[in-house]
Short mmCIF file of C-alpha atoms in Angstrom, two decimals:
data_model
loop_
_atom_site.label_atom_id
_atom_site.label_comp_id
_atom_site.label_asym_id
_atom_site.label_seq_id
_atom_site.Cartn_x
_atom_site.Cartn_y
_atom_site.Cartn_z
CA MET A 1 87.24 244.24 41.25
CA THR A 2 88.15 240.81 39.89
CA THR A 3 90.97 240.42 37.38
CA THR A 4 90.84 237.20 35.34
CA TYR A 5 93.64 235.74 33.22
CA LEU A 6 92.49 233.33 30.50
CA GLU A 7 95.49 231.40 29.22
CA ASN A 8 96.13 228.83 26.53
CA ALA A 9 92.91 229.63 24.67
CA ARG A 10 92.06 229.05 21.02
CA LEU A 11 90.88 232.57 20.26
CA ILE A 12 88.04 232.81 17.73
CA ASP A 13 88.13 236.37 16.38
CA PRO A 14 85.17 237.09 14.07
CA GLU A 15 86.36 240.62 13.34
CA ALA A 16 89.77 239.51 12.07
CA GLY A 17 88.41 236.19 10.75
CA THR A 18 91.14 234.24 12.54
CA GLU A 19 91.73 231.36 14.96
CA ARG A 20 94.93 231.38 17.03
CA THR A 21 96.31 230.51 20.42
CA GLY A 22 96.46 233.39 22.88
CA ASN A 23 95.74 234.78 26.34
CA LEU A 24 93.36 237.45 27.61
CA ILE A 25 93.22 239.62 30.73
CA LEU A 26 89.75 240.68 31.87
CA HIS A 27 89.44 243.63 34.24
CA GLY A 28 86.82 246.23 34.97
CA GLY A 29 84.22 244.44 32.88
CA VAL A 30 86.21 244.69 29.66
CA ILE A 31 89.00 242.88 27.82
CA ALA A 32 91.99 244.75 29.25
CA VAL A 33 94.84 243.03 27.38
CA VAL A 34 94.97 240.71 24.38
CA ASP A 35 97.96 238.36 24.10
CA ALA A 36 99.26 239.12 27.58
CA LEU A 37 102.56 237.39 28.33
CA SER A 38 101.80 236.66 31.99
CA ALA A 39 99.06 236.94 34.57
CA PRO A 40 98.86 240.07 36.75
CA LYS A 41 99.56 239.53 40.42
CA GLY A 42 96.50 238.36 42.30
CA ALA A 43 94.57 237.54 39.14
CA ARG A 44 92.27 234.56 38.89
CA ILE A 45 93.83 232.16 36.38
CA ILE A 46 91.74 229.98 34.11
CA ASP A 47 93.57 227.46 31.93
CA CYS A 48 91.47 227.11 28.78
CA ALA A 49 93.41 223.94 27.83
CA GLY A 50 93.37 224.79 24.15
CA LYS A 51 89.58 225.07 23.98
CA CYS A 52 87.81 227.76 21.96
CA LEU A 53 87.26 231.23 23.42
CA ALA A 54 84.94 233.49 21.44
CA PRO A 55 82.78 236.59 21.93
CA GLY A 56 79.53 235.72 23.67
CA ILE A 57 76.54 235.16 21.41
CA VAL A 58 74.20 238.11 20.81
CA ASP A 59 70.85 236.45 20.12
CA ILE A 60 68.23 238.50 18.25
CA GLY A 61 64.63 237.37 18.55
CA VAL A 62 64.31 235.60 21.91
CA LYS A 63 60.78 235.07 23.22
CA VAL A 64 60.35 235.41 26.99
CA GLY A 65 56.95 234.88 28.56
CA GLU A 66 56.97 237.98 30.77
CA PRO A 67 54.45 239.49 30.93
CA GLY A 68 51.54 237.15 30.35
CA GLU A 69 53.10 233.71 29.86
CA ARG A 70 55.58 233.35 32.69
CA HIS A 71 54.71 229.66 32.98
CA LYS A 72 56.43 229.14 29.62
CA GLU A 73 59.57 231.17 30.27
CA SER A 74 60.67 233.81 32.76
CA PHE A 75 63.56 236.25 32.55
CA ARG A 76 65.30 234.13 35.18
CA SER A 77 64.91 230.78 33.40
CA ALA A 78 65.74 232.29 30.00
CA GLY A 79 68.83 233.94 31.46
CA LEU A 80 70.03 230.67 32.99
CA ALA A 81 69.47 228.84 29.68
CA ALA A 82 71.29 231.60 27.80
CA ALA A 83 74.29 231.44 30.15
CA ALA A 84 74.45 227.66 29.73
CA GLY A 85 74.34 228.13 25.95
CA GLY A 86 77.04 230.81 25.67
CA VAL A 87 74.48 233.56 24.93
CA THR A 88 75.62 236.70 26.76
CA THR A 89 73.08 239.17 25.32
CA MET A 90 69.45 238.35 24.58
CA ILE A 91 67.46 240.68 22.33
CA VAL A 92 63.91 239.99 23.46
CA ARG A 93 60.84 240.10 21.22
CA PRO A 94 57.76 242.22 22.00
CA ASP A 95 55.19 239.48 21.23
CA THR A 96 54.15 239.28 24.87
CA ASP A 97 50.69 239.41 26.41
CA PRO A 98 50.04 242.31 26.28
CA ALA A 99 52.40 243.42 23.54
CA LEU A 100 55.41 245.51 24.54
CA ASP A 101 54.18 248.73 22.96
CA THR A 102 54.46 251.53 25.57
CA PRO A 103 57.43 253.20 27.27
CA GLU A 104 55.96 252.37 30.69
CA MET A 105 55.83 248.64 29.94
CA LEU A 106 59.33 248.76 28.43
CA GLU A 107 60.70 250.38 31.58
CA PHE A 108 58.98 247.74 33.73
CA VAL A 109 60.37 244.73 31.83
CA THR A 110 63.81 246.34 31.65
CA ARG A 111 63.95 246.59 35.44
CA ARG A 112 62.53 243.10 35.83
CA ALA A 113 65.04 241.58 33.40
CA ALA A 114 68.02 243.34 34.96
CA SER A 115 67.18 241.97 38.40
CA ALA A 116 66.41 238.41 37.28
CA SER A 117 68.84 237.45 34.51
CA PRO A 118 72.56 236.60 34.77
CA VAL A 119 73.09 237.74 31.15
CA ARG A 120 72.39 241.03 29.42
CA ILE A 121 68.87 241.61 28.09
CA ARG A 122 67.83 244.30 25.63
CA HIS A 123 64.31 244.75 24.34
CA MET A 124 62.64 245.28 21.02
CA ALA A 125 59.33 247.13 21.00
CA ALA A 126 56.22 246.68 18.87
CA LEU A 127 56.05 248.69 15.64
CA THR A 128 52.26 249.13 15.88
CA LYS A 129 50.01 249.31 18.92
CA GLY A 130 49.01 245.85 20.10
CA ARG A 131 50.88 244.51 17.05
CA ALA A 132 47.54 245.03 15.31
CA GLY A 133 48.90 246.82 12.24
CA ARG A 134 46.62 249.85 12.49
CA GLU A 135 48.50 252.59 14.38
CA MET A 136 52.20 253.06 14.96
CA THR A 137 53.62 253.06 18.47
CA GLU A 138 55.40 256.03 20.08
CA ILE A 139 58.70 255.12 18.45
CA GLY A 140 60.61 258.14 19.77
CA PHE A 141 59.56 257.62 23.38
CA LEU A 142 60.29 253.89 23.12
CA LEU A 143 63.76 254.65 21.78
CA ASP A 144 64.35 256.95 24.75
CA ALA A 145 63.19 254.14 27.06
CA GLY A 146 65.79 251.76 25.62
CA ALA A 147 64.20 249.92 22.69
CA VAL A 148 66.90 248.66 20.30
CA ALA A 149 64.56 247.81 17.40
CA PHE A 150 60.89 247.73 16.39
CA THR A 151 58.92 244.76 15.11
CA ASP A 152 55.46 243.25 15.09
CA CYS A 153 57.09 239.80 14.88
CA ASP A 154 54.89 237.34 12.99
CA HIS A 155 51.95 239.76 12.87
CA VAL A 156 52.79 241.13 9.43
CA VAL A 157 51.41 244.63 8.79
CA THR A 158 49.13 244.27 5.77
CA ASP A 159 48.16 247.94 5.38
CA THR A 160 51.02 249.34 3.31
CA LYS A 161 50.05 252.94 4.09
CA VAL A 162 50.34 252.30 7.84
CA LEU A 163 53.61 250.44 7.31
CA SER A 164 55.09 253.12 5.06
CA ARG A 165 54.26 255.83 7.61
CA ALA A 166 55.83 253.81 10.42
CA LEU A 167 58.95 253.15 8.34
CA THR A 168 59.23 256.83 7.40
CA TYR A 169 58.96 257.88 11.03
CA ALA A 170 61.48 255.23 12.09
CA ARG A 171 63.83 256.52 9.39
CA SER A 172 63.63 260.05 10.76
CA LEU A 173 64.73 258.75 14.18
CA GLY A 174 67.37 256.33 12.90
CA ALA A 175 65.44 253.37 14.37
CA LEU A 176 65.96 249.80 13.19
CA VAL A 177 62.82 247.98 12.00
CA ILE A 178 62.70 244.19 11.89
CA GLY A 179 60.34 242.55 9.42
CA HIS A 180 58.96 239.03 9.14
CA PRO A 181 58.87 238.28 5.40
CA GLN A 182 55.94 235.92 5.14
CA ASP A 183 52.80 236.82 3.21
CA PRO A 184 50.01 236.48 5.80
CA GLY A 185 47.33 235.51 3.30
CA LEU A 186 49.23 232.61 1.80
CA SER A 187 50.61 231.57 5.18
CA ALA A 188 47.29 231.46 7.03
CA GLY A 189 46.62 227.99 8.42
CA ALA A 190 49.81 226.51 6.99
CA ALA A 191 51.70 223.91 9.02
CA VAL A 192 54.48 222.81 6.65
CA THR A 193 56.12 223.84 3.37
CA THR A 194 54.26 222.72 0.25
CA GLY A 195 55.62 219.71 -1.58
CA LYS A 196 55.43 215.94 -1.86
CA PHE A 197 55.99 215.40 1.85
CA ALA A 198 53.16 217.77 2.81
CA SER A 199 50.84 216.02 0.37
CA LEU A 200 51.75 212.55 1.64
CA ARG A 201 51.10 213.64 5.22
CA GLY A 202 47.90 215.47 4.36
CA LEU A 203 49.11 218.68 6.00
CA PRO A 204 48.24 222.22 4.87
CA GLY A 205 51.30 223.82 3.30
CA VAL A 206 52.61 227.21 2.27
CA SER A 207 54.79 227.89 -0.74
CA PRO A 208 58.23 229.42 -0.19
CA MET A 209 56.96 232.15 -2.53
CA ALA A 210 55.02 233.55 0.43
CA GLU A 211 58.37 234.60 1.84
CA ARG A 212 59.63 235.95 -1.47
CA MET A 213 56.45 237.97 -2.11
CA CYS A 214 56.48 239.65 1.29
CA LEU A 215 60.23 240.28 1.04
CA ASP A 216 59.77 242.00 -2.34
CA ARG A 217 57.06 244.23 -0.87
CA ASP A 218 59.09 245.13 2.20
CA LEU A 219 62.23 245.87 0.21
CA ALA A 220 60.22 248.21 -2.04
CA LEU A 221 59.03 250.09 1.04
CA VAL A 222 62.59 250.20 2.39
CA GLU A 223 63.72 251.71 -0.91
CA MET A 224 60.90 254.25 -0.70
CA THR A 225 61.50 255.29 2.91
CA GLY A 226 65.25 254.74 3.41
CA VAL A 227 64.68 253.02 6.76
CA ARG A 228 67.22 250.76 8.48
CA TRP A 229 65.67 247.31 8.04
CA HIS A 230 66.40 243.72 9.01
CA ALA A 231 64.61 240.55 7.86
CA ASP A 232 64.27 238.26 10.87
CA GLN A 233 64.35 235.00 8.88
CA ILE A 234 65.32 234.26 5.30
CA THR A 235 64.74 230.56 4.78
CA CYS A 236 64.55 229.76 1.06
CA ALA A 237 66.66 230.11 -2.07
CA ARG A 238 64.10 232.26 -3.88
CA SER A 239 64.57 235.06 -1.35
CA LEU A 240 68.31 235.35 -1.88
CA PRO A 241 68.42 237.17 -5.28
CA PRO A 242 66.21 240.11 -4.17
CA LEU A 243 68.18 240.36 -0.93
CA GLU A 244 71.43 240.46 -2.90
CA ARG A 245 70.05 243.14 -5.24
CA ALA A 246 68.88 245.26 -2.31
CA LYS A 247 72.33 245.19 -0.75
CA ALA A 248 74.01 245.90 -4.09
CA ASN A 249 71.71 248.91 -4.56
CA GLY A 250 72.87 250.40 -1.26
CA LEU A 251 69.78 249.82 0.85
CA ASP A 252 70.44 249.63 4.59
CA VAL A 253 69.29 246.02 4.76
CA THR A 254 70.44 242.97 6.70
CA ALA A 255 68.97 239.50 7.08
CA GLY A 256 68.91 236.70 9.60
CA VAL A 257 68.03 233.02 9.78
CA SER A 258 67.21 230.68 12.65
CA ILE A 259 69.48 227.83 13.61
CA HIS A 260 66.63 225.39 12.96
CA HIS A 261 66.35 226.37 9.31
CA LEU A 262 70.11 225.94 8.94
CA THR A 263 70.29 222.47 10.46
CA LEU A 264 66.89 220.80 9.84
CA ASN A 265 64.64 220.26 6.84
CA ASP A 266 60.98 219.46 6.18
CA LEU A 267 61.52 215.70 6.28
CA ASP A 268 62.48 215.95 9.95
CA VAL A 269 58.81 216.44 10.74
CA GLY A 270 58.51 212.68 10.10
CA ASP A 271 55.38 211.22 11.63
CA TYR A 272 53.84 214.52 12.72
CA ARG A 273 56.48 215.42 15.34
CA THR A 274 55.22 218.76 16.62
CA PHE A 275 58.53 219.77 18.22
CA PHE A 276 59.67 220.34 14.62
CA LYS A 277 56.82 222.76 13.93
CA VAL A 278 58.33 226.23 13.67
CA LYS A 279 57.42 229.47 11.91
CA PRO A 280 58.10 229.73 9.00
CA PRO A 281 57.95 225.96 8.49
CA LEU A 282 61.11 223.96 7.82
CA ARG A 283 62.12 224.02 4.15
CA ASP A 284 63.41 221.35 1.78
CA GLU A 285 67.07 220.33 1.72
CA GLN A 286 67.97 222.44 -1.32
CA ASP A 287 66.65 225.56 0.38
CA ARG A 288 68.55 224.68 3.55
CA LEU A 289 71.83 224.28 1.68
CA ALA A 290 71.28 227.55 -0.22
CA VAL A 291 70.72 229.42 3.04
CA VAL A 292 73.81 227.83 4.64
CA GLU A 293 75.88 229.03 1.68
CA ALA A 294 74.35 232.50 2.03
CA VAL A 295 75.50 232.64 5.66
CA ALA A 296 79.00 231.49 4.68
CA SER A 297 79.23 234.18 1.97
CA GLY A 298 77.88 236.91 4.26
CA LEU A 299 74.71 237.53 2.23
CA ILE A 300 72.73 236.45 5.31
CA ASP A 301 74.25 238.37 8.18
CA ILE A 302 72.89 236.90 11.40
CA ILE A 303 72.14 233.49 12.94
CA SER A 304 69.68 233.50 15.83
CA SER A 305 67.92 230.95 18.00
CA MET A 306 64.38 232.31 17.47
CA HIS A 307 63.83 230.85 20.94
CA THR A 308 60.07 230.29 21.29
CA PRO A 309 59.03 228.36 24.42
CA GLN A 310 55.74 226.47 24.33
CA ASP A 311 54.23 224.36 27.08
CA GLU A 312 53.47 220.66 26.70
CA GLU A 313 49.74 221.27 26.33
CA SER A 314 50.21 223.46 23.25
CA LYS A 315 52.58 220.97 21.59
CA ARG A 316 50.84 217.68 22.44
CA LEU A 317 48.15 218.29 19.83
CA PRO A 318 47.51 217.20 16.22
CA TYR A 319 50.20 218.75 14.03
CA GLU A 320 47.88 221.30 12.41
CA ASP A 321 46.67 222.54 15.80
CA ALA A 322 49.96 222.49 17.70
CA ALA A 323 51.70 225.78 18.50
CA SER A 324 54.73 226.78 16.44
CA GLY A 325 58.16 227.33 17.92
CA ALA A 326 61.11 225.67 19.63
CA VAL A 327 63.42 226.53 22.50
CA ALA A 328 67.00 227.07 21.37
CA LEU A 329 68.99 229.29 23.74
CA GLN A 330 70.88 226.30 25.11
CA THR A 331 71.08 224.37 21.82
CA LEU A 332 72.09 227.23 19.52
CA LEU A 333 75.84 226.70 19.82
CA PRO A 334 75.91 222.86 19.59
CA ALA A 335 73.51 222.99 16.66
CA ALA A 336 75.75 225.57 14.97
CA MET A 337 78.67 223.17 15.44
CA ARG A 338 76.93 220.89 12.92
CA LEU A 339 77.68 223.50 10.27
CA TYR A 340 81.30 223.66 11.42
CA GLN A 341 81.77 219.89 11.67
CA SER A 342 80.30 219.41 8.17
CA GLY A 343 82.81 221.90 6.74
CA HIS A 344 80.20 224.39 5.54
CA ILE A 345 81.18 227.31 7.82
CA ASP A 346 84.32 227.90 9.88
CA LEU A 347 84.26 229.14 13.48
CA PRO A 348 85.14 232.82 12.78
CA GLN A 349 82.32 232.92 10.20
CA LEU A 350 79.90 231.38 12.69
CA PHE A 351 80.73 233.90 15.39
CA ARG A 352 80.63 236.72 12.88
CA ALA A 353 76.98 235.73 12.32
CA MET A 354 76.13 234.94 15.96
CA SER A 355 78.09 237.65 17.80
CA LEU A 356 79.75 240.39 15.76
CA ASN A 357 77.07 241.13 13.16
CA PRO A 358 74.07 241.26 15.52
CA ALA A 359 75.99 243.53 17.89
CA LYS A 360 77.01 245.84 15.04
CA ARG A 361 73.48 245.94 13.63
CA LEU A 362 72.06 246.97 17.00
CA GLY A 363 74.86 249.43 17.78
CA LEU A 364 76.13 247.39 20.73
CA PRO A 365 79.82 247.17 21.73
CA GLN A 366 79.78 243.37 22.15
CA GLY A 367 80.89 240.71 19.68
CA ARG A 368 84.64 241.46 19.51
CA LEU A 369 87.88 240.12 20.95
CA ALA A 370 89.60 243.47 21.25
CA GLU A 371 91.05 245.56 24.05
CA GLY A 372 88.33 247.71 25.55
CA ALA A 373 85.50 245.50 24.31
CA PRO A 374 83.05 244.15 26.91
CA ALA A 375 84.35 240.96 28.51
CA ASP A 376 81.35 238.93 27.33
CA LEU A 377 82.87 235.60 26.32
CA VAL A 378 82.11 231.91 25.82
CA LEU A 379 84.62 229.11 26.36
CA PHE A 380 83.58 225.92 24.57
CA ASP A 381 84.77 222.60 23.21
CA PRO A 382 83.54 222.27 19.61
CA ASP A 383 84.24 218.54 19.49
CA ALA A 384 82.75 217.33 22.80
CA PRO A 385 80.01 214.77 22.03
CA PHE A 386 76.80 214.32 24.00
CA VAL A 387 73.21 213.14 23.63
CA LEU A 388 70.71 215.89 24.34
CA ASP A 389 68.11 215.23 27.01
CA ARG A 390 65.50 217.96 26.84
CA PHE A 391 64.75 217.66 30.54
CA THR A 392 68.26 218.90 31.36
CA LEU A 393 67.57 222.23 29.59
CA ARG A 394 67.29 225.20 31.91
CA SER A 395 64.35 226.73 30.07
CA LYS A 396 60.97 226.22 31.70
CA SER A 397 59.65 224.82 28.41
CA LYS A 398 61.34 221.78 26.87
CA ASN A 399 60.09 221.92 23.28
CA THR A 400 63.33 221.24 21.41
CA PRO A 401 63.55 219.32 18.13
CA PHE A 402 67.01 218.07 19.16
CA ASP A 403 65.78 215.86 22.02
CA GLY A 404 67.63 212.53 21.97
CA GLN A 405 69.96 213.58 19.18
CA ARG A 406 73.73 213.14 19.17
CA MET A 407 75.38 216.55 19.15
CA GLU A 408 78.85 218.05 19.44
CA GLY A 409 79.92 221.26 21.15
CA LYS A 410 79.75 221.94 24.87
CA VAL A 411 79.85 225.30 26.61
CA LEU A 412 82.46 225.12 29.37
CA ALA A 413 82.16 228.65 30.78
CA THR A 414 80.33 231.90 30.05
CA PHE A 415 81.47 235.36 31.13
CA VAL A 416 79.39 238.55 31.23
CA GLY A 417 81.24 241.75 32.05
CA GLY A 418 84.22 239.64 33.09
CA GLU A 419 82.23 237.70 35.69
CA GLN A 420 81.67 233.97 35.21
CA VAL A 421 77.94 233.24 35.01
CA PHE A 422 78.20 229.60 33.93
CA GLY A 423 80.73 226.81 34.34
CA PRO A 424 82.75 225.20 37.12
CA ASP A 425 85.07 227.25 39.30
CA GLN A 426 88.33 226.68 37.43
CA GLY A 427 90.29 229.62 38.82
CA GLU A 428 93.25 229.93 41.16
CA ALA A 429 95.17 232.96 42.41
CA ALA A 430 98.36 233.89 40.64
#
């Protein structure tokens, strides 16, 4: 069993909210000692050279193409991209083909993921059969098979009686339900957010109120049923007051946002650049800044990649017809460094939102720099500059909006269970 001594590291502790220089000993898959004075005999020594060492990212909402769309992303390629991006646990969405809605399918993909990926993978299951919004899935059996949450992703359940029954049943089992606050009627056919830019480009838009309206409905049902509930993406200022009220009233509610909505705005679409087409669409700059502030204050709990691989054929289309989504497992951390470099959010706050909070929400032990915590870690240089070339990404699909952009923040090494799954061999025996 390998013992690793990480010395001279800039420890980013999201639980304590601190940055400080320190050393760690990893043994038996966990963090054995924090602030060790010397390396144990025979340990592998890694000199972190003053670079940042933080809990590995726990990424909620990753799309993998197995089953049904393996040509877009496999568990293997997603795992390699995650390791290169400092993501040590992927929480995978059930919007596969067919939908992940039975215990048998969940057990199959769990075995498949465990054998193919260098990082940890946990699965969400569909809330309704086929994500069709008509009949709830076997939530209890799916929980027993390992589902960590239940969601129909962007297929919003429109029948409130079906949804209320599913939420009530989930509440009785203590299951977490993840909603997608976006009114499906107003959002149908939309490609961008309404406004002057959408009008000038002649693109069909959706008002940010579509998010607010669906959020209000879902929060009312949460209040009625008492379910544990998480909003996958809050992207506009109008959604923040009802979210704040729900938390103040004691509802068991959390919220997330994608890295794209934190770092890009609707003007980035430019001349119909389909790699910037995501769901919900990018918002205006005032909404972006409001959401960034909500993350910094803790009102929005979680930052995720919302990794959605699409092949070239589905993106190389007129903007209205192109598929939504962007890959982000490998770009999540450098994109998040934009928020740090701009002074909006410090590193402990970022890793609170990317590591600690998602792990806590899902009941996982990851996300902490503490003795006994899993040794899932990322070593990175927050100031290292580079120009992103999408063809160097390890994902099968290359649909990133950051192609050709100057970025800062490089992952130097990634550890899962104390074993290095990414980075050069920097170790030597003590």
